[in-house]
Short mmCIF file of C-alpha atoms in Angstrom, two decimals:
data_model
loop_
_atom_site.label_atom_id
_atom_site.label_comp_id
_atom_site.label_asym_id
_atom_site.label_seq_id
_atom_site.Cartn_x
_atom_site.Cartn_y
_atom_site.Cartn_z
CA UNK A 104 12.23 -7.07 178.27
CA UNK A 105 9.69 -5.06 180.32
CA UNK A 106 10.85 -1.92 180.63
CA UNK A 107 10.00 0.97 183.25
CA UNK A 108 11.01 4.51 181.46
CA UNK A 109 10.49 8.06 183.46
CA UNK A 110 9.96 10.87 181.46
CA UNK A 111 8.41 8.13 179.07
CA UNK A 112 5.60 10.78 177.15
CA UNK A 113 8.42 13.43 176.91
CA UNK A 114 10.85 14.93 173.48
CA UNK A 115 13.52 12.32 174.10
CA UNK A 116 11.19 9.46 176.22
CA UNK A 117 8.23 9.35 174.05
CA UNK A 118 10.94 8.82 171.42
CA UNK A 119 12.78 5.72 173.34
CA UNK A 120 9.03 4.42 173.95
CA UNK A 121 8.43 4.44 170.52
CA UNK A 122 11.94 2.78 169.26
CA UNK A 123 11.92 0.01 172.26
CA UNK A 124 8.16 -1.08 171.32
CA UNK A 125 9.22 -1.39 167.57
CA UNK A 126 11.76 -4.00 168.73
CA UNK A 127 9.68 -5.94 170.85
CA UNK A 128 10.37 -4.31 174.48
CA UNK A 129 7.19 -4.40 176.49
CA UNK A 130 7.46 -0.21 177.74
CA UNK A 131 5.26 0.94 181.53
CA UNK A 132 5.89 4.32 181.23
CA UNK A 133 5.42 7.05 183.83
CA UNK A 134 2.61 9.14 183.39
CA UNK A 135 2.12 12.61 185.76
CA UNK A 136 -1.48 13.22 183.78
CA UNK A 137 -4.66 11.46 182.46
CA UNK A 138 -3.72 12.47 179.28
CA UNK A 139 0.10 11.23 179.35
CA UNK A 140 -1.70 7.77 180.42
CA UNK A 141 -3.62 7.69 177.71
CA UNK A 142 -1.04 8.46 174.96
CA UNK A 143 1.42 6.11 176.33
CA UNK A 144 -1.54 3.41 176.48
CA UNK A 145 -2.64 4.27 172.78
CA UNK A 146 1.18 3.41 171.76
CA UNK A 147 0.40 -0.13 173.11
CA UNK A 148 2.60 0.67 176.21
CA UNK A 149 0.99 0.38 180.18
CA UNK A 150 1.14 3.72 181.78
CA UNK A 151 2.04 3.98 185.72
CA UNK A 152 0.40 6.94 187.38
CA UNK A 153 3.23 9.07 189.74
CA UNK A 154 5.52 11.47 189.75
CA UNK A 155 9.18 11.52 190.75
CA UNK A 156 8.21 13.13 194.23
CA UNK A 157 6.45 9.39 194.64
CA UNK A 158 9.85 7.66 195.80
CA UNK A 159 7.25 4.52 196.90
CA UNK A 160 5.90 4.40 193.30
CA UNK A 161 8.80 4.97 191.16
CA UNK A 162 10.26 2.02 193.46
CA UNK A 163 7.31 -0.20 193.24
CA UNK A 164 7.65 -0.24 189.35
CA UNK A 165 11.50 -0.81 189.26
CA UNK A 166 10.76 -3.36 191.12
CA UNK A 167 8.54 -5.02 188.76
CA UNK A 168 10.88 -3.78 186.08
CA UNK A 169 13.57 -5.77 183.86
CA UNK A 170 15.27 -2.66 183.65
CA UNK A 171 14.53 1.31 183.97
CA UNK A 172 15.21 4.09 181.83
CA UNK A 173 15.53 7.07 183.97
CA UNK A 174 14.81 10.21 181.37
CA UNK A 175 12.19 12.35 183.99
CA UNK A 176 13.95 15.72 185.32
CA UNK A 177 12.16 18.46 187.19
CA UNK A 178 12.95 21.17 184.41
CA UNK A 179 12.36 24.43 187.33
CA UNK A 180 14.90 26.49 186.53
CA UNK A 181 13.17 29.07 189.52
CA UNK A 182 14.19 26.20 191.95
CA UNK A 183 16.91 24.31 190.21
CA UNK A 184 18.23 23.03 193.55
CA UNK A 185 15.17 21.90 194.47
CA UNK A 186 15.02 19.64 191.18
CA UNK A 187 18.12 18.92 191.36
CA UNK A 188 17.69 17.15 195.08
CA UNK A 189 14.24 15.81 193.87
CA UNK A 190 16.21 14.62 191.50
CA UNK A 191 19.21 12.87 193.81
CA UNK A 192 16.57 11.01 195.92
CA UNK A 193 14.23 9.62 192.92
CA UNK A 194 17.30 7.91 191.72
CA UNK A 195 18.80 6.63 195.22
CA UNK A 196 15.57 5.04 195.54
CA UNK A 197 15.22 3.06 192.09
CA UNK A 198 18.87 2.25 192.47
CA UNK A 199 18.42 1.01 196.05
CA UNK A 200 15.85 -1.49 195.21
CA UNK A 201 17.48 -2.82 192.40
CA UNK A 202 20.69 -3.67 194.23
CA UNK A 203 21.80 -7.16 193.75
CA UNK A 204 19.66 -7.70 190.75
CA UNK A 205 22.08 -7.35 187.95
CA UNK A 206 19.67 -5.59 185.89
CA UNK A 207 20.37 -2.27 183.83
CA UNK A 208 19.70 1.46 184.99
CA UNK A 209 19.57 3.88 182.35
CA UNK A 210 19.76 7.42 183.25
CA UNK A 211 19.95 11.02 181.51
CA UNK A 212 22.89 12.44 181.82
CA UNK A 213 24.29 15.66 180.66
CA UNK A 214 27.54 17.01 178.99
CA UNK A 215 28.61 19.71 181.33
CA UNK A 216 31.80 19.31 182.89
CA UNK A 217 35.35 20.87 183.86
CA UNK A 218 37.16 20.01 180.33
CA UNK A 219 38.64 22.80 178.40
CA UNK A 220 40.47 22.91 175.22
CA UNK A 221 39.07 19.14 173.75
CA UNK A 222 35.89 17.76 173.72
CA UNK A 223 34.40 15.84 176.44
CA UNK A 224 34.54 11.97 176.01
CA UNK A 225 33.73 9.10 177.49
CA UNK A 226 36.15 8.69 180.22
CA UNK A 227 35.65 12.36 181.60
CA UNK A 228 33.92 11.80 184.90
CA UNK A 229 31.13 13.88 185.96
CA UNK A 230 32.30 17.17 188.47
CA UNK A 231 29.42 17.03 189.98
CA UNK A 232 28.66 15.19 193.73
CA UNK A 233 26.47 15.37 195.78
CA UNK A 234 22.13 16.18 195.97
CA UNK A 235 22.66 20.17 195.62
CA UNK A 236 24.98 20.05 192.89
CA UNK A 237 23.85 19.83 189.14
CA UNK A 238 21.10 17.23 188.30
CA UNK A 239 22.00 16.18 191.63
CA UNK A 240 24.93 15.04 191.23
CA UNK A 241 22.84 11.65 189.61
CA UNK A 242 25.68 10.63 187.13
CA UNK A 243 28.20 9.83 190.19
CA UNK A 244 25.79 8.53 192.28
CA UNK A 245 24.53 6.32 189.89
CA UNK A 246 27.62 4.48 188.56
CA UNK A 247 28.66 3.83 192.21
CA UNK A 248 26.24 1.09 191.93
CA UNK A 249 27.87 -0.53 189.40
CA UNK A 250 29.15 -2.78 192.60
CA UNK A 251 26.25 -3.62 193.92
CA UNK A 252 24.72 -5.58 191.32
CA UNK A 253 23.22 -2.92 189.24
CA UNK A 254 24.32 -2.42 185.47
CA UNK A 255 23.99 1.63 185.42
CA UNK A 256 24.67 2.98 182.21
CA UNK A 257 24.96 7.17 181.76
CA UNK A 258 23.55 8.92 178.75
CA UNK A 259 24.73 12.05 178.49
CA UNK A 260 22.39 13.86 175.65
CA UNK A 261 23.51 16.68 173.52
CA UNK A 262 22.41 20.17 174.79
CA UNK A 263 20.43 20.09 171.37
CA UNK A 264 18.27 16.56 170.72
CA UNK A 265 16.64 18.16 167.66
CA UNK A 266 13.76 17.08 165.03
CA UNK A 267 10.12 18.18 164.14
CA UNK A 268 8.31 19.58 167.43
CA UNK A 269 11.16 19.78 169.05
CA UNK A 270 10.13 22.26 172.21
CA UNK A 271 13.46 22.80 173.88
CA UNK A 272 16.77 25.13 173.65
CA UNK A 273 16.66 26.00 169.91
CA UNK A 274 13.14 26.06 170.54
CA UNK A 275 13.55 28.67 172.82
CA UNK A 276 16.52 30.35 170.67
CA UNK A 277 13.98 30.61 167.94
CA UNK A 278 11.23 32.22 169.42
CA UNK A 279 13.40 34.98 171.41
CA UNK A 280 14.99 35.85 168.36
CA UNK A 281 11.31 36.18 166.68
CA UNK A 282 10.35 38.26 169.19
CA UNK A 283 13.59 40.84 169.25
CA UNK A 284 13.63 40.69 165.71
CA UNK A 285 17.80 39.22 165.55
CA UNK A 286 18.84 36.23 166.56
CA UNK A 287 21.17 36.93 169.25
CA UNK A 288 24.90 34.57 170.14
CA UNK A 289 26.70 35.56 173.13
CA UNK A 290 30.28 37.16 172.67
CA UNK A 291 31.91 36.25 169.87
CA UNK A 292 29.95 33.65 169.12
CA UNK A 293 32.56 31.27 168.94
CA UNK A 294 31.15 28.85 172.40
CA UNK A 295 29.85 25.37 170.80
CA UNK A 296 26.99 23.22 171.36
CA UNK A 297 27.08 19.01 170.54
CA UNK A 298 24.05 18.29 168.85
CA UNK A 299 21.90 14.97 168.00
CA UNK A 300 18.80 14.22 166.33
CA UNK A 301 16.05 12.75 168.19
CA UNK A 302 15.82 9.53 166.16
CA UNK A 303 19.33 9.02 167.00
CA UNK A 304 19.32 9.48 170.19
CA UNK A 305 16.74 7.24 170.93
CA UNK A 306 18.51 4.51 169.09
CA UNK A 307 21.50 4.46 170.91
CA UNK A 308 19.69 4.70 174.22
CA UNK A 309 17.73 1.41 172.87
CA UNK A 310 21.43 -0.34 171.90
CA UNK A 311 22.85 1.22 175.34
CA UNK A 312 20.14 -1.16 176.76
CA UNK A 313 21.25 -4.13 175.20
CA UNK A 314 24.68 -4.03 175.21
CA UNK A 315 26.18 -0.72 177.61
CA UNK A 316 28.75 -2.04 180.40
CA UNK A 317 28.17 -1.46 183.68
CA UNK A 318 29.44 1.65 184.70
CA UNK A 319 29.73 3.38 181.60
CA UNK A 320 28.93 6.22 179.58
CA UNK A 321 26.94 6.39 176.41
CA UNK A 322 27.42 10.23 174.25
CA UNK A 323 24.21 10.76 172.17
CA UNK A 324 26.34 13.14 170.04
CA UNK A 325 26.20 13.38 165.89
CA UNK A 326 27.79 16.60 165.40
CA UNK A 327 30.85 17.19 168.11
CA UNK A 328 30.52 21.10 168.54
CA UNK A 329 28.07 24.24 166.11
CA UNK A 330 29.09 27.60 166.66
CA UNK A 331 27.01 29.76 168.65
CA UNK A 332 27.23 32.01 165.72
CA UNK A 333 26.38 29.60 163.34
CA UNK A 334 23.15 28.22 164.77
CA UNK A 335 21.86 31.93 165.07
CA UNK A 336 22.91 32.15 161.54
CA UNK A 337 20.47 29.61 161.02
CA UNK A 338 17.95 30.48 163.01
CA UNK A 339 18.13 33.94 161.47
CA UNK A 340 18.42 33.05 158.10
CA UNK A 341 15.22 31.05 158.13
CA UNK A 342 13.29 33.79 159.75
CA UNK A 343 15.08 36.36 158.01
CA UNK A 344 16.75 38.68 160.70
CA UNK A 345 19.90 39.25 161.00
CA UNK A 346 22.08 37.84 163.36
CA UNK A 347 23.73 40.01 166.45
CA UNK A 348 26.03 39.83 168.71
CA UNK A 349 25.06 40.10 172.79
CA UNK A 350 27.48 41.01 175.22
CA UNK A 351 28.08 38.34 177.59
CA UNK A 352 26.75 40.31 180.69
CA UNK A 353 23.48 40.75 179.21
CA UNK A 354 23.07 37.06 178.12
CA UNK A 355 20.64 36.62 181.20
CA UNK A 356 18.41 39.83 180.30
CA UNK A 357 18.66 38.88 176.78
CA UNK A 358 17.53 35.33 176.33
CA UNK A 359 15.96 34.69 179.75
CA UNK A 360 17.16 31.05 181.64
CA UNK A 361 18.22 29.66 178.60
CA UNK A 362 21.44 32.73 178.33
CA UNK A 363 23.08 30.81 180.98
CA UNK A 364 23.46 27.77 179.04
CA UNK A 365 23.83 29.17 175.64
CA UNK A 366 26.83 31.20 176.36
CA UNK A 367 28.39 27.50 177.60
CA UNK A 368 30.91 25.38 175.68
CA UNK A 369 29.66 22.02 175.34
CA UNK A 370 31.73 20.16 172.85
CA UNK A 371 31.82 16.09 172.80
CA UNK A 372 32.61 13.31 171.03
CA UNK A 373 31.45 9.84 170.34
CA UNK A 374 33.94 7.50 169.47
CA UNK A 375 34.00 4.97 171.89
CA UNK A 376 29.49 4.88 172.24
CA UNK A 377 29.53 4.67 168.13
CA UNK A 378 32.31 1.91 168.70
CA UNK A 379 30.91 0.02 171.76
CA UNK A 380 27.32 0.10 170.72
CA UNK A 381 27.93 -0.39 166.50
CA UNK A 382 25.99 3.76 166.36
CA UNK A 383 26.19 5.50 163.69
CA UNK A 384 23.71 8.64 163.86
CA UNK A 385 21.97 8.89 160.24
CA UNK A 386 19.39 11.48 161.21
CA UNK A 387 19.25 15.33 159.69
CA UNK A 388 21.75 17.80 160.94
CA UNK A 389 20.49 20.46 163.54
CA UNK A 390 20.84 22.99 160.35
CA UNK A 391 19.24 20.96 158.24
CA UNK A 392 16.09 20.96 160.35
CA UNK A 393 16.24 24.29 160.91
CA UNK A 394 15.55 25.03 157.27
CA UNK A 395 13.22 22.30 156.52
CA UNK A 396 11.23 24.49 159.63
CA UNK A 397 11.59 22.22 162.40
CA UNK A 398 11.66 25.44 164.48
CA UNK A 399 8.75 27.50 162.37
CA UNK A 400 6.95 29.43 164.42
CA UNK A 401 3.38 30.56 164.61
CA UNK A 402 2.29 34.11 164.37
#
C-alpha cells in the first residue's frame, strides 16, 4: 500500500514510517525541511515537501495516496487556537478529496474528554466540535466521513508515547525538575496519565491500517493510568531529588505549558483496540525507561 503519513519524521511518525516499511508499505512522508527530506529518503521512503498550511499539497498527495496517516499537529501552545483551526482545515481538505474512495484515514487523536470516575474507552465520543475547540475538533469531524466513502479510523495516543529520545511531556517533566532541583506533581498527586511505548504504538497504528473499521477508535494505551506522584517518583529517583508536592494554582508558574496538562486525569483502557486489532503492547514500561535513562539529561 502506498502510504501518505504527516508528521512522518516526528517521535510517533518516524516510528510508524519505520514499522510500515518493515512490512512492505511503500511510505511518502511529509517533510517541512531539507533535512526531514533527506532522512525520510535515507529510510527508503519518498519525501513530499509542504506543510499543513499547504491545503493544495497535503491534498495533492492524498490523492495519490492508498491511504493517509494523519500524525502532523501544530504543537504552539502560544496560539493553540490557531493550531487547532490549522489543524480543522488540513484535515477537511484530505478528507474531502478522498470522499467516495473507500480508502482509510488515519488520524491522531487524543484522550481528553468529559469522563470521570472510569477510564475512557472506546465508545466515549470526543467533546470536542468544531475548528476552535481542541485539536480542532478533528476526531468528530473526521469520523463523520465514515459515510461518505472514507474508512477514518481515530488513534487516540497516550499523553506519554515513551522510549529512548523521547522529547515530549516526561521529557519536559524531567528537565524542570533538573532545573528546580525536585520533581514536582500537582496536588496530591493522585491525577493519572495512560502511557504507551513508542514501539507499541506504532504497531497498532500499522494493524489499525489493516484491519480498523470505519468509524472507529483505536487506544494506543499499555498501562491504563501512573500516578502523578509516582512518575515524579521516578523521575526523582533517577536524578536523585526528592519529590514535592505543587499546589495546584501554581502548576502554570511551576512547570510552564506543560502544568496544564499534567495536573489532568487521563486514564484509558484498551480492551476492545487489543481485541479488534489482535495488540498486545510488549514494549518497556514508562518506569522502566525512566531508569534505564530514557530521560537522562545532559549537563
Amino acid at each position: 500500500m502506498r502510504v501518505f503519513i504527516t508528521g512522518a519524521s516526528g517521535w510517533i511518525g518516524s516510528a510508524v514510517t519505520d514499522e510500515l516499511l518493515a512490512h512492505g508499505h511503500e511510505v511518502v512522508g511529509l517533510a517541512r525541511s531539507a533535512g526531514s527530506a533527506a532522512g525520510l529518503e535515507a529510510k527508503g521512503a519518498t519525501a513530499h515537501r509542504g506543510s499543513l498550511d499547504d491545503l493544495d499539497g497535503l491534498a495533492a498527495a492524498a490523492e495519490s495516496a492508498d491511504g493517509v496517516i494523519h500524525l502532523a499537529f501544530k504543537h504552539d501552545f502560544t496560539d493553540y487556537a490557531g493550531a487547532g483551526r490549522t489543524e480543522h482545515a488540513a484535515v477537511r481538505r484530505m478528507l474531502d478529496t478522498l470522499k467516495g474512495s473507500d480508502r482509510p484515514f488515519l488520524f491522531a487523536s487524543g484522550l481528553a474528554s468529559g469522563v470521570t470516575g472510569r477510564p475512557v474507552n472506546e465508545d466515549d465520543a470526543s467533546p470536542f466540535h468544531g475548528a476552535d475547540s481542541m485539536r480542532g475538533g478533528s476526531e468528530n469531524l473526521a469520523l463523520e466521513y465514515a459515510d461518505r466513502g472514507v474508512r477514518p479510523v481515530a488513534l487516540r495516543f497516550s499523553p506519554t508515547v515513551h522510549g529512548m529520545g523521547d522529547h515530549g511531556f516526561t521529557a519536559q517533566l524531567t528537565r524542570i525538575a533538573k532545573e528546580r532541583g525536585a520533581a514536582g506533581y500537582v496536588g496530591d498527586g493522585s491525577t493519572r496519565w495512560a502511557a504507551v511505548h513508542r514501539s507499541d504504538a506504532a504497531r497498532m497504528v500499522r494493524l489499525a491500517l489493516d484491519e480498523a473499521p470505519a468509524g472507529s477508535r483505536m487506544h494506543a494505551v499499555a498501562e491504563t493510568g501512573l500516578p502523578s506522584r509516582d512518575i515524579a517518583d521516578a523521575i526523582g529517583g533517577f536524578l536523585g531529588v526528592p519529590a514535592v508536592p505543587v499546589d495546584p494554582a501554581d502548576a502554570e508558574a511551576h512547570f510552564g505549558w506543560i502544568g496544564r496538562f499534567f495536573g489532568m486525569d487521563v486514564t484509558a483502557s484498551s480492551d476492545r483496540t487489543r481485541e479488534a486489532l489482535g495488540w498486545t503492547p510488549t514494549g518497556p514500561t514508562l518506569f522502566e525507561d525512566i531508569a534505564a535513562g530514557a530521560y537522562a539529561i545532559e549537563g
